[in-house]
Amino acid sequence: MSAAKSRPSWQLIFTIAMYGFMYLPIGILAFYSFNASRYSSRWEGFSLRWYVSLLNDSRILSSLWDSLTVAIVAVAISAVLGTMMAVGLAKYQFRGKGLYRGISYLPLIIPDIAIAVATLVFLVTLSSVFSFVRLSIWTIIAAHIVFCLAYIAVVVSTRLAGLNPDLEEAALDLGATPRQAFIKVLLPELMPAILSGCLLAFVLSMDDLLISSFTAGSGASTLPMEIFSRVRTGVRPDINALSVILILVSGMLAFVSEYFRYRSDQRRSN
């Protein structure tokens, strides 16, 4: 019996294999990002040359700036619209509310390729009517708002469902106007969820390739688009280094998002 207990269970073996399959490639990628060789498959010693070369790569820096511009603007607009949408759906009753809710959350389940093609067709049709509509970085931002809005609205709606409705009603009974009750009572309670939703949407926007590729003009190129154009000719160590940096930044944002969620749950439990 003791021998049977000492054997690793199949659940443990499966768990180790699963995590190894997910994280071993990332470890190998990080290891070869410090490779002095030009070729990822051959180790020639430790070096930081590829991290330094990223700072001197104008195309990478330009595409990074485009990605940051798209993500920041899209998330900022989506944070306002998504919060208003979540509050409106939670507090008000109107005809077609269920249909509107379903349509608003469709970007969460529709494949990216379908959203990309539909957005491109819509923009092309719009450009045939209005001559000033052209594919550019602003069309990428408009397309990103569509799915960022849905993610932020879902996170805020989840927070709203757990709030005590008596808080806002108490503020109204004490003489606050509906606007004051929203700004001073409801909005501070929603802020952790809004920040978490914004961080999630920011990471998704920075990571998007399909929608950006379909809606970008000739003068716009986001970071995923630049990386994809380079890996088609082979993975080089500078791409490994860039991938490691992106993984670290994404992990940090996920940690911050989880921290806000934890603080929000602690406040609710107290």
Coordinates of C-alpha atoms in Angstrom, one line a residue, residues 116-213:
A116 CA -12.0 41.6 -39.2
V117 CA -13.7 40.8 -42.5
A118 CA -17.0 42.4 -41.5
T119 CA -15.2 45.6 -40.4
L120 CA -13.2 45.8 -43.6
V121 CA -16.3 45.4 -45.7
F122 CA -18.1 48.1 -43.7
L123 CA -15.1 50.5 -44.0
V124 CA -14.8 49.9 -47.7
T125 CA -18.5 50.5 -48.2
L126 CA -18.2 53.7 -46.0
S127 CA -15.3 55.0 -48.0
S128 CA -17.2 54.6 -51.2
V129 CA -19.8 57.0 -49.8
F130 CA -17.5 59.4 -47.8
S131 CA -14.2 60.2 -49.5
F132 CA -12.5 61.2 -46.2
V133 CA -12.8 57.6 -44.8
R134 CA -9.6 55.8 -45.5
L135 CA -7.9 52.8 -43.9
S136 CA -5.4 54.2 -41.3
I137 CA -4.5 53.9 -37.7
W138 CA -7.8 55.5 -36.9
T139 CA -9.7 52.7 -38.5
I140 CA -7.7 50.2 -36.4
I141 CA -8.7 52.2 -33.3
A142 CA -12.4 52.1 -34.3
A143 CA -12.2 48.3 -34.9
H144 CA -10.4 47.7 -31.5
I145 CA -13.1 49.7 -29.7
V146 CA -15.6 47.1 -30.8
F147 CA -14.1 44.2 -28.8
C148 CA -12.5 46.3 -26.0
L149 CA -15.9 47.7 -25.3
A150 CA -17.4 44.3 -24.8
Y151 CA -14.7 43.1 -22.5
I152 CA -14.8 46.1 -20.3
A153 CA -18.6 46.0 -20.1
V154 CA -18.6 42.4 -19.0
V155 CA -16.1 43.0 -16.2
V156 CA -18.0 46.0 -15.0
S157 CA -21.4 44.2 -15.2
T158 CA -20.0 41.4 -13.0
R159 CA -19.0 44.0 -10.4
L160 CA -22.4 45.7 -10.6
A161 CA -24.2 42.4 -10.0
G162 CA -22.4 42.1 -6.6
L163 CA -23.0 45.7 -5.4
N164 CA -25.5 46.6 -2.8
P165 CA -28.2 48.7 -4.6
D166 CA -29.0 50.4 -1.3
L167 CA -25.7 52.4 -1.4
E168 CA -26.8 54.6 -4.3
E169 CA -30.4 54.8 -2.9
A170 CA -29.1 56.0 0.4
A171 CA -27.1 58.7 -1.2
L172 CA -30.2 59.9 -3.1
D173 CA -32.2 59.9 0.2
L174 CA -29.5 62.1 1.8
G175 CA -30.0 64.7 -0.9
A176 CA -27.5 63.8 -3.5
T177 CA -28.4 64.3 -7.2
P178 CA -28.3 61.2 -9.5
R179 CA -25.1 62.5 -11.0
Q180 CA -23.5 63.1 -7.5
A181 CA -24.6 59.6 -6.4
F182 CA -23.0 58.1 -9.5
I183 CA -19.7 60.0 -9.2
K184 CA -19.3 59.8 -5.5
V185 CA -20.8 56.5 -4.6
L186 CA -21.2 54.1 -7.6
L187 CA -18.1 55.1 -9.6
P188 CA -15.6 54.5 -6.7
E189 CA -17.1 51.1 -6.2
L190 CA -16.8 50.3 -9.9
M191 CA -13.3 51.7 -10.3
P192 CA -11.4 48.4 -9.5
A193 CA -13.5 46.6 -12.1
I194 CA -13.0 49.4 -14.6
L195 CA -9.3 49.3 -14.2
S196 CA -9.2 45.5 -14.5
G197 CA -11.3 45.6 -17.6
C198 CA -9.0 48.3 -19.1
L199 CA -5.9 46.3 -18.4
L200 CA -7.5 43.2 -20.0
A201 CA -8.6 45.1 -23.0
F202 CA -5.2 46.8 -23.3
V203 CA -3.4 43.5 -23.4
L204 CA -5.9 42.1 -26.0
S205 CA -5.5 45.2 -28.2
M206 CA -1.7 45.1 -28.0
D207 CA -1.8 41.4 -29.0
D208 CA -4.3 41.7 -31.9
L209 CA -3.1 40.7 -35.3
L210 CA -6.0 39.7 -37.5
I211 CA -8.3 42.8 -37.0
S212 CA -5.4 45.2 -37.2
S213 CA -4.1 43.6 -40.4

